[in-house]
Coordinates of C-alpha atoms and ligand atoms in Angstrom, one line a residue:
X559 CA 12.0 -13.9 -15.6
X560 CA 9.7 -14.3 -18.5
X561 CA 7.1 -17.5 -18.0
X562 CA 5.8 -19.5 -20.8
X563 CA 2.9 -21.3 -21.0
X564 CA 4.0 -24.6 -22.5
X565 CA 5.7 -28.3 -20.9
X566 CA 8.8 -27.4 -22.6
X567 CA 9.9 -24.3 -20.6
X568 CA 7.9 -26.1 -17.4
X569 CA 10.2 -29.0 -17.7
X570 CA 13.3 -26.5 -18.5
X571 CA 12.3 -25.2 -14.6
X572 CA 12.3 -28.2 -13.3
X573 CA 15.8 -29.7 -14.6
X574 CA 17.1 -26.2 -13.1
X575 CA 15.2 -26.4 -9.9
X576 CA 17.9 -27.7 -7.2
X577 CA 14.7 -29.0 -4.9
X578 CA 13.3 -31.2 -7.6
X579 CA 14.4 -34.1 -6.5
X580 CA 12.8 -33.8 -3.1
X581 CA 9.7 -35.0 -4.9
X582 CA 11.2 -38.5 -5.0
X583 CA 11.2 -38.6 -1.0
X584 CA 7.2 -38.3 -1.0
X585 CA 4.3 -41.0 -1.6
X586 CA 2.0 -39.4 -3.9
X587 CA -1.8 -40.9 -4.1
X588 CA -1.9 -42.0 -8.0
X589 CA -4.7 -41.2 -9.9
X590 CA -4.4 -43.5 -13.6
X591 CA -1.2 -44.8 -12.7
X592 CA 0.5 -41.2 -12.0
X593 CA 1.1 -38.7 -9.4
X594 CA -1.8 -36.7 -8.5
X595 CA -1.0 -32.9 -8.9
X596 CA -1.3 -31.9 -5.4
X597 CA -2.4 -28.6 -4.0
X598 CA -3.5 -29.4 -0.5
X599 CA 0.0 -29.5 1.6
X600 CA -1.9 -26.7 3.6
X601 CA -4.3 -29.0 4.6
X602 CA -2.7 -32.3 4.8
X603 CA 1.7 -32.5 3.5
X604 CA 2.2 -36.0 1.8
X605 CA 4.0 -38.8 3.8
X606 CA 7.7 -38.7 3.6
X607 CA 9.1 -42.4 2.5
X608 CA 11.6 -41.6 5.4
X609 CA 8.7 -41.2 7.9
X610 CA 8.2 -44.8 8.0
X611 CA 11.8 -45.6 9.3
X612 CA 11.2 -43.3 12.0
X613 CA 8.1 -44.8 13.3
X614 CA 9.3 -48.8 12.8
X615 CA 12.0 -47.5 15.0
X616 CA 10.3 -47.1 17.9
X617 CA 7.7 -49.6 17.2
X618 CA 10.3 -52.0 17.5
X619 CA 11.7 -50.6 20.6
X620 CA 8.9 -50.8 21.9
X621 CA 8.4 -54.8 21.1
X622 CA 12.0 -55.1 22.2
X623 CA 12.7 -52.8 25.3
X624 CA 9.6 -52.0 26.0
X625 CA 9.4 -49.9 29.7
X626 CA 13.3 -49.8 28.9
X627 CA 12.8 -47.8 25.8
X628 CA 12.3 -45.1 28.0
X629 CA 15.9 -45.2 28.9
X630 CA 17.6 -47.0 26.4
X631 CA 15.7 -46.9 23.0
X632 CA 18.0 -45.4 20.4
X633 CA 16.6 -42.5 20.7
X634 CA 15.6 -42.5 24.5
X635 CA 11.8 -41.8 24.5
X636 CA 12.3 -39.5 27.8
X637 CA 14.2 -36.8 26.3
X638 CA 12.4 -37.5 22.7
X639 CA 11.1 -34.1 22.5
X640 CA 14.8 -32.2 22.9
X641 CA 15.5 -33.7 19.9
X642 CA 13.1 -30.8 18.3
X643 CA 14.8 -28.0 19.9
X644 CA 17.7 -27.3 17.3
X645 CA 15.9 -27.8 13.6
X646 CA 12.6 -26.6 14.6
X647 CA 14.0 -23.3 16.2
X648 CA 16.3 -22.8 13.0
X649 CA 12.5 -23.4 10.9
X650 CA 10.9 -20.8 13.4
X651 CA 14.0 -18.1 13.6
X652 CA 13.8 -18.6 17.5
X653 CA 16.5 -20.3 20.5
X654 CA 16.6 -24.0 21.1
X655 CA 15.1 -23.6 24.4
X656 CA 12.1 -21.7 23.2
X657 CA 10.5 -24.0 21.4
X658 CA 8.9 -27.3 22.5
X659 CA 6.6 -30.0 21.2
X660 CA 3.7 -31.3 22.4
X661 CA -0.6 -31.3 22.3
X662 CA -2.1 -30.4 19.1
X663 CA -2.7 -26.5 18.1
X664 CA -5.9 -25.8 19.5
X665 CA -5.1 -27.2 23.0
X666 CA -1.5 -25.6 22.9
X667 CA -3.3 -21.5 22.0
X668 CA -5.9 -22.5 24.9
X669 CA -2.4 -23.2 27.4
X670 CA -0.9 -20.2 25.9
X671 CA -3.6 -17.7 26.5
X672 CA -3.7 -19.1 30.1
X673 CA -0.1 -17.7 30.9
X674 CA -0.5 -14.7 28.5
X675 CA -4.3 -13.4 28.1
X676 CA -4.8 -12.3 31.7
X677 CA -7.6 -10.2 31.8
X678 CA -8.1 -6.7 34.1
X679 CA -11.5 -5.0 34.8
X680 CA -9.8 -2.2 32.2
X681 CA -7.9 -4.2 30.3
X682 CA -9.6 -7.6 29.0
X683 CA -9.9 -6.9 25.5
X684 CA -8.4 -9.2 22.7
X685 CA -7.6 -8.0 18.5
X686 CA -7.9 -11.3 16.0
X687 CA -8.9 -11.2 12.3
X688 CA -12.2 -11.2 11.1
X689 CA -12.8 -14.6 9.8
X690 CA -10.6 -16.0 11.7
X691 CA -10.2 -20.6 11.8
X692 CA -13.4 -20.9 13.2
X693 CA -11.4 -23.4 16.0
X694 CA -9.5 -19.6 17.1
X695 CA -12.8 -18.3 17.0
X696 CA -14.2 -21.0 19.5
X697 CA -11.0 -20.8 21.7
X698 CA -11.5 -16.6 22.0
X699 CA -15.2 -17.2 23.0
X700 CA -14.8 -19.6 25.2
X701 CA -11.0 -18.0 27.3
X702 CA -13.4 -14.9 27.2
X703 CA -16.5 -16.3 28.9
X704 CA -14.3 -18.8 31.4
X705 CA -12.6 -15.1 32.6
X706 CA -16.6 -13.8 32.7
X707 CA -16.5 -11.6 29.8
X708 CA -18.7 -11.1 26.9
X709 CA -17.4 -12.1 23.6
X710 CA -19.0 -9.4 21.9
X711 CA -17.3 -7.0 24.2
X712 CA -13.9 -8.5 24.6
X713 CA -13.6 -10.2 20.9
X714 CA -12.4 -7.3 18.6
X715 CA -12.0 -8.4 14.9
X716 CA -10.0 -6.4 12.5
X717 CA -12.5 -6.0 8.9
X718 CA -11.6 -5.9 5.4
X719 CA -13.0 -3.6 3.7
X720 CA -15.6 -3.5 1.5
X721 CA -15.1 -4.9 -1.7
X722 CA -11.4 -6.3 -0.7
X723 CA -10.7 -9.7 0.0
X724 CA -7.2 -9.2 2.4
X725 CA -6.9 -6.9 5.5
X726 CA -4.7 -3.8 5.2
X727 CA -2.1 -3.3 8.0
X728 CA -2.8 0.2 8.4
X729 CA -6.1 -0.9 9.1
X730 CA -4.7 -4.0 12.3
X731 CA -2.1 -1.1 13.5
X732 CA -5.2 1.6 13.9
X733 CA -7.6 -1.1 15.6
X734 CA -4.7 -1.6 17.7
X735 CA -3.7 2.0 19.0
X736 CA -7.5 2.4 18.9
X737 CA -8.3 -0.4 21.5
X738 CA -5.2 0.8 23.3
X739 CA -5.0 0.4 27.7
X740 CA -8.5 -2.0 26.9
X741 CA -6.1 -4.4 24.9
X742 CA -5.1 -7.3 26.5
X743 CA -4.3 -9.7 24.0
X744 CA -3.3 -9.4 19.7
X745 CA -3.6 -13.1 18.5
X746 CA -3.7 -13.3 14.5
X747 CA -3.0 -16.0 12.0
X748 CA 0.1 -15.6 10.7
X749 CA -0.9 -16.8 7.3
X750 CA -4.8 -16.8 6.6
X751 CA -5.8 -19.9 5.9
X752 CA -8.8 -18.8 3.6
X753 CA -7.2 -16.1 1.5
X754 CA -4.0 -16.8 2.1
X755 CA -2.6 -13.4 3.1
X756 CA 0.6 -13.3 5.0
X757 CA 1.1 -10.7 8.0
X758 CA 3.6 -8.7 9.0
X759 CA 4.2 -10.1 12.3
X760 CA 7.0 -7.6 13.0
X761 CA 5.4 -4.5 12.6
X762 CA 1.9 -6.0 14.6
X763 CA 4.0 -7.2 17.3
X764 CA 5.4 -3.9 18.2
X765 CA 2.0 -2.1 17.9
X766 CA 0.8 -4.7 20.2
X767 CA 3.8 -4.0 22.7
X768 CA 3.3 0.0 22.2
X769 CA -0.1 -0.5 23.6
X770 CA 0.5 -2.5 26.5
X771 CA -0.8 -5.9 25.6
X772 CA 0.7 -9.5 24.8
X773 CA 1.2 -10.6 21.1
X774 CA 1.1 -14.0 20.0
X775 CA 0.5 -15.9 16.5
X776 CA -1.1 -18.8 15.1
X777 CA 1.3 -20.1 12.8
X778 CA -0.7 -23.4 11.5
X779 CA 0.0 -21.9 7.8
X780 CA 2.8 -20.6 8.3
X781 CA 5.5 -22.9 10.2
X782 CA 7.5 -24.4 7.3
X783 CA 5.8 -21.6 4.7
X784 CA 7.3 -18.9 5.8
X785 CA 10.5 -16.7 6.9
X786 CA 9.6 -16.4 11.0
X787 CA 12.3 -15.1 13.1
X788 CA 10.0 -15.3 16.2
X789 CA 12.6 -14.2 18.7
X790 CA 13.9 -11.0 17.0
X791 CA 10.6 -10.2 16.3
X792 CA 9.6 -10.1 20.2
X793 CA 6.5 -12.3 19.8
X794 CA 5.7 -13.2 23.5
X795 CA 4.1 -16.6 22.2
X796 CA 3.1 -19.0 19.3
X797 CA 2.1 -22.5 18.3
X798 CA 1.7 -24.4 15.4
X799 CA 0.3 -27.6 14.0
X800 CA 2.5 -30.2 12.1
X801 CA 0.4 -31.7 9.5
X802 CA 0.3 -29.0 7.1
X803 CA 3.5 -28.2 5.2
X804 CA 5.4 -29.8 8.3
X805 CA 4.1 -33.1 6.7
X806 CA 3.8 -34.8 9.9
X807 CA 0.6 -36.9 9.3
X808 CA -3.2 -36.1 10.0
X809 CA -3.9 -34.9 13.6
X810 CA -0.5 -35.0 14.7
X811 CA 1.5 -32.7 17.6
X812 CA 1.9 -29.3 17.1
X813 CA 5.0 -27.1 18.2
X814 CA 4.7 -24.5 20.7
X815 CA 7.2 -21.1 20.8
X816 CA 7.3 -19.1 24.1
X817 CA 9.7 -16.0 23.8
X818 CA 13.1 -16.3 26.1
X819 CA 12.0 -13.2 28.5
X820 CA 9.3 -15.0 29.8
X821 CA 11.0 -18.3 30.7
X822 CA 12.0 -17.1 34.4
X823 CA 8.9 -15.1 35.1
X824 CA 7.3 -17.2 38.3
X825 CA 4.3 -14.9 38.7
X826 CA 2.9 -16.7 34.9
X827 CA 0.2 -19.0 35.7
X828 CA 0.2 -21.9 34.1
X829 CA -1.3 -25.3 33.9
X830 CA 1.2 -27.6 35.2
X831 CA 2.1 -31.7 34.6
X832 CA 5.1 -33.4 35.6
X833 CA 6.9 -33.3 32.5
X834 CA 7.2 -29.4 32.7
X835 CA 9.1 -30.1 36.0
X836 CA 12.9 -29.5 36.4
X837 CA 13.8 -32.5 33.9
X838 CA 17.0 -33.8 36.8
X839 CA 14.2 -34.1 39.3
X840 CA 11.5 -35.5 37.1
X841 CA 11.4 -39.0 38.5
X842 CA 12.3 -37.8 41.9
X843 CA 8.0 -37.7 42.1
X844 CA 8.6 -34.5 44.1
X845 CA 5.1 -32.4 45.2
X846 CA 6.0 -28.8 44.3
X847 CA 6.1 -28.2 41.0
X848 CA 9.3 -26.2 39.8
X849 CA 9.3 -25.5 35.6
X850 CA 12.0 -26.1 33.3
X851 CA 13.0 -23.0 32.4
X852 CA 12.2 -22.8 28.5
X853 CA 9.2 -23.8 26.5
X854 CA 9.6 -27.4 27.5
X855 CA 8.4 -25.9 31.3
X856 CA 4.5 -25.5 29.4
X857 CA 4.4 -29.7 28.7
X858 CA 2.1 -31.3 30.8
X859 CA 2.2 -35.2 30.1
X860 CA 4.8 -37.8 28.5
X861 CA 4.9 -37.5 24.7
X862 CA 3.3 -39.3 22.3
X863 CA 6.5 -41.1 20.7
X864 CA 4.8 -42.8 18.0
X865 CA 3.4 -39.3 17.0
X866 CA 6.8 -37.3 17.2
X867 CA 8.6 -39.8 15.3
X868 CA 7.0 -38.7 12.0
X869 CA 7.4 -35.3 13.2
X870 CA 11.4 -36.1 13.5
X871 CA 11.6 -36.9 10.4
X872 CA 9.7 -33.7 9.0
X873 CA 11.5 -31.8 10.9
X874 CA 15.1 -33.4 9.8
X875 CA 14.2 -32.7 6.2
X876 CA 13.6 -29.1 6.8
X877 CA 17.0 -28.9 8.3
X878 CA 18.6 -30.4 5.8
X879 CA 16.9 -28.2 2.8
X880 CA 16.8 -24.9 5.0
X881 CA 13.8 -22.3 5.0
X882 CA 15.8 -19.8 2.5
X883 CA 16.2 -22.4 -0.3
X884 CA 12.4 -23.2 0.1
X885 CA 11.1 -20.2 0.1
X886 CA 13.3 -19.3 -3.1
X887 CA 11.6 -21.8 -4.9
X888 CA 8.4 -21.3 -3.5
X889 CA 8.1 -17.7 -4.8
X890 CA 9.2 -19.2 -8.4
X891 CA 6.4 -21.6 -8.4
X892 CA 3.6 -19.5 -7.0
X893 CA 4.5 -16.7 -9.2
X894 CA 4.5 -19.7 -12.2
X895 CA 1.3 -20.7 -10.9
X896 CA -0.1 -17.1 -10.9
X897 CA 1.2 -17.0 -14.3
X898 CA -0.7 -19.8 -15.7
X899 CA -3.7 -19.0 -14.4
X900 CA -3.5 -15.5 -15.5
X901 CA -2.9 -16.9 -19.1
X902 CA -6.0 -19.7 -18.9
X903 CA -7.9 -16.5 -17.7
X904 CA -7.5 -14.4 -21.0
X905 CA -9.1 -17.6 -22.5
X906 CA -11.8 -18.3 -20.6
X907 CA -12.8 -14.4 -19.5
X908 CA -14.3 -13.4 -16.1
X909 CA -14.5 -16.8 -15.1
X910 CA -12.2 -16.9 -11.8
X911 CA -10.8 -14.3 -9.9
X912 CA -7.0 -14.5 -7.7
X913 CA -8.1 -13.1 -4.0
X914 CA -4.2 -13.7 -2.7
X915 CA -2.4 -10.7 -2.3
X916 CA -0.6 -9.8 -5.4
X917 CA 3.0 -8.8 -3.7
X918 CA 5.1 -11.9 -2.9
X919 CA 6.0 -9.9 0.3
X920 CA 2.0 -10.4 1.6
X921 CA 1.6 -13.9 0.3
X922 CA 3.8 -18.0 0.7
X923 CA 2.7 -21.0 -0.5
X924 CA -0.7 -20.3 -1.4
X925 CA -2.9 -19.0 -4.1
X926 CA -6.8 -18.6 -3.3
X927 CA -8.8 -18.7 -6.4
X928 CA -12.5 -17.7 -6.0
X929 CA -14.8 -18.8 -9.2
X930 CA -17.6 -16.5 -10.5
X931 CA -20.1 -19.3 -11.7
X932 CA -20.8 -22.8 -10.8
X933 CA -17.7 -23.6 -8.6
X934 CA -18.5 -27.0 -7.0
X935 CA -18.7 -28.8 -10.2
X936 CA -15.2 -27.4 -11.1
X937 CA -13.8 -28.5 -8.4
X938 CA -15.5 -32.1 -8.6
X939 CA -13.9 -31.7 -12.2
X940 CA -10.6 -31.2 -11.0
X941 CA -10.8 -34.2 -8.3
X942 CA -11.9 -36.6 -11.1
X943 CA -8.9 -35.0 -13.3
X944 CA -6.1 -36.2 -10.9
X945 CA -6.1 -32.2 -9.1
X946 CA -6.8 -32.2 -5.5
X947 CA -7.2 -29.6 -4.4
X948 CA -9.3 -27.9 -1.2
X949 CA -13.2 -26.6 -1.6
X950 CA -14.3 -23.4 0.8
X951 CA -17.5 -21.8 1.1
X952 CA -18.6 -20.2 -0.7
X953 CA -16.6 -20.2 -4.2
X954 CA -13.4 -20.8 -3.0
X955 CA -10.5 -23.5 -4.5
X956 CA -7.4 -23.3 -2.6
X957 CA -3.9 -24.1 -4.5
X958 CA -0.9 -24.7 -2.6
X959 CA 2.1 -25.4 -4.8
X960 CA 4.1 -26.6 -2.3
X961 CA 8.0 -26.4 -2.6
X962 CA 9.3 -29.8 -1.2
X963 CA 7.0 -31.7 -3.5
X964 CA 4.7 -30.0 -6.3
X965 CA 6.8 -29.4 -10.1
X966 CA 6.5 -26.5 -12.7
X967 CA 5.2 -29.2 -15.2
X968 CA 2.1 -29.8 -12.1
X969 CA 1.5 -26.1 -13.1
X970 CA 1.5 -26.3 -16.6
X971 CA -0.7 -29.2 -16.2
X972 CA -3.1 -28.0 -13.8
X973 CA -3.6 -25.3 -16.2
X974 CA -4.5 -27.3 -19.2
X975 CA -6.9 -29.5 -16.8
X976 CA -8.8 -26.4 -15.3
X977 CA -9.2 -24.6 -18.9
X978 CA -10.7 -28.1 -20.3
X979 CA -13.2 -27.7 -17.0
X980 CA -14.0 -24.8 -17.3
X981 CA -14.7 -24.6 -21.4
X982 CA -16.4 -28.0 -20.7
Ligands
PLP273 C1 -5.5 -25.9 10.7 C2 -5.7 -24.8 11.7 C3 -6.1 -25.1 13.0 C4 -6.4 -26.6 13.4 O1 -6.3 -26.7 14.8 P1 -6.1 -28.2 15.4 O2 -6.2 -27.9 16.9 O3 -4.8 -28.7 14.9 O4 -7.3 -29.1 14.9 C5 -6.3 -24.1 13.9 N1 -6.1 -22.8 13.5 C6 -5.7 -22.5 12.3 C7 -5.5 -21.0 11.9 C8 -5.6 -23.5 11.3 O5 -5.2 -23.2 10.1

């Protein structure tokens, strides 16, 4: 399809866009009595007006049950979590019973690499990318030194190259079959969150396998962004945060995907609570611990209901719409948005550069912009415009047209904004 730069044809795509709608189910902050154009669902989704249903529900369960709300809320709070297991393992391309909810993302990779980075004298040795979320980059350092390992021994980071902005896969596979019987461990963001870059999780999963060692992802940019069909693809384990495009609300749980083969395998270590244990014998108060068999065996404590609610009603919504419709429109708009900032950038020459892979098949919801020139008073521009978007060191604005809720006529206005900024 041929763009055009002008509200006209960005209006045409909206009236023809069968997710448009969806827009009307979000609270935008205003800026001048209108929408904000928003750009920072990888960061923080908006609030779904249904979420609010969802959490009066069990407040007032609570206020009218409350210890009985365990048992007899309308949605029980006991089994709360199951609730999960069919929409989020459609969202995730994985079985109901390997997926569970619970912790937040950080704490949830810290449990997984307990069961899954097991160290050897020979073999201890784990493959992330360079620049990593420094929070990864703190979890890898510290698993490495609380196994008495050296970090810069053990911590292997896959480089770009110089003068590229994304990592080549060549290059991950090569690192891999290079660090070969000293690899323990491959974990990787499945969508970088500063460039933006989507990996091939397949592929790096079976080169992982080949040499011995346990895959797993961190999906924070990519659950609800991406096609994932975590169980075909072998992944041994991954885990997730809600509060990006899952919309779920700041801080909030994070999902947790440990691959069927492993559900029956006793000799895992884990760190065990009771709400991991055999869910008919739960309340028996029993002293041996004996694990569900599924991802649900990895919970430790009683959920945070008041937390999952507004996850359950994420979660809903993204059965209801389906990943493939999503991601059909999210290709549109990111290629619009590509588009129009191609077209400011004839006008306003050398002044910003795209550092998100080019080919749809390497990049989601995201377009990473870095500015030659004064950057932070752009940005400031933009905020003061009604734009938010999201500011990284060192020249960095992030864009995230995000399906569920940004328009075609955002884009076309963003664009006008930004060239008025930067023209001045
Ligand atoms: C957002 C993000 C996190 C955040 O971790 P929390 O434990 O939820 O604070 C971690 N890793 C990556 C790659 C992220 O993008």
């Amino acid at each position: 399809m041929t763009f055009q730069n002008n509200l006209e044809f960005a209006k045409q795509l909206d009236a023809q866009d069968g997710l448009h709608h969806y827009r009307n189910e979000f609270i935008f902050p205003q800026h001048e009595g209108k929408n904000v154009i928003y750009f920072t669902g990888n960061s923080l989704g908006l609030q779904p007006k249904r979420t609010q249903k969802y959490v009066n529900e069990v407040m007032n369960d609570w206020a009218n049950m409350a210890v009985e709300g365990h048992f007899y809320a309308e949605k029980p709070w006991w089994d709360y979590h199951e609730r999960f297991a069919n929409p989020l393992s459609k969202i995730v391309g994985a079985l109901p019973s390997e997926v569970t909810v619970m912790n937040t993302l950080t704490v949830n990779l810290h449990l997984m690499m307990v069961s899954f980075y097991r160290p050897t004298k020979t073999r201890y040795k784990i493959i992330c990318e360079e620049k990593a979320f420094p929070s990864d980059q703190y979890m890898f350092q510290s698993q490495v030194h609380f196994h008495g390992y050296q970090p810069e021994d053990a911590i292997v980071e896959i480089k770009r190259r110089a003068g590229e902005h994304n990592i080549r896969l060549e290059d991950v596979l090569s690192k891999i079959e290079e660090i070969g019987d000293e690899l323990a461990l491959v974990l990787i963001g499945g969508v970088n969150y500063y460039t933006g870059q989507v990996f091939d999780i397949k592929t790096i999963t079976e080169a992982g396998h080949k040499a011995g060692a346990n895959v797993g992802w961190d999906l924070a940019h990519a659950a609800g962004n991406i096609h994932l069909e975590l169980h075909h693809w072998n992944v041994d384990f991954a885990c997730w945060c809600s509060y990006k495009y899952m919309n779920s609300g700041p801080g909030n749980a994070s999902g947790c995907f440990v691959h069927e083969k492993h559900h029956n395998d006793a000799t895992l270590p884990r760190f065990a609570g009771w709400w991991g244990h055999n869910k008919e014998r739960r309340f028996k108060m029993e002293p041996t611990f004996d694990p569900v068999h599924g991802a649900d065996g990895w919970q430790i404590s009683n959920l945070p209901i008041l937390s999952l609610a507004p996850y359950l009603a994420s979660v809903d919504m993204f059965a209801e719409i389906g990943m493939e419709a999503l991601i059909t429109k999210r290709d549109k708009i990111t290629s619009y948005l590509e588009f129009i900032l191609n077209e400011i950038s004839k006008e306003v020459e050398g002044s910003f550069e795209i550092i998100t892979p080019k080919n749809p098949l390497e990049r989601a919801s995201q377009l990473s912009v870095f500015l030659h020139g004064e950057g932070r008073s752009l940005f400031d521009y933009l905020m003061k415009n009604g734009v938010i978007t999201d500011w990284r060191e060192p020249n960095v604005i992030r864009l995230a047209p995000v399906p569920l809720y940004c328009s075609y006529e955002d884009m076309y206005n963003f664009g006008q904004i930004l060239k008025k900024g930067i023209l001045g």
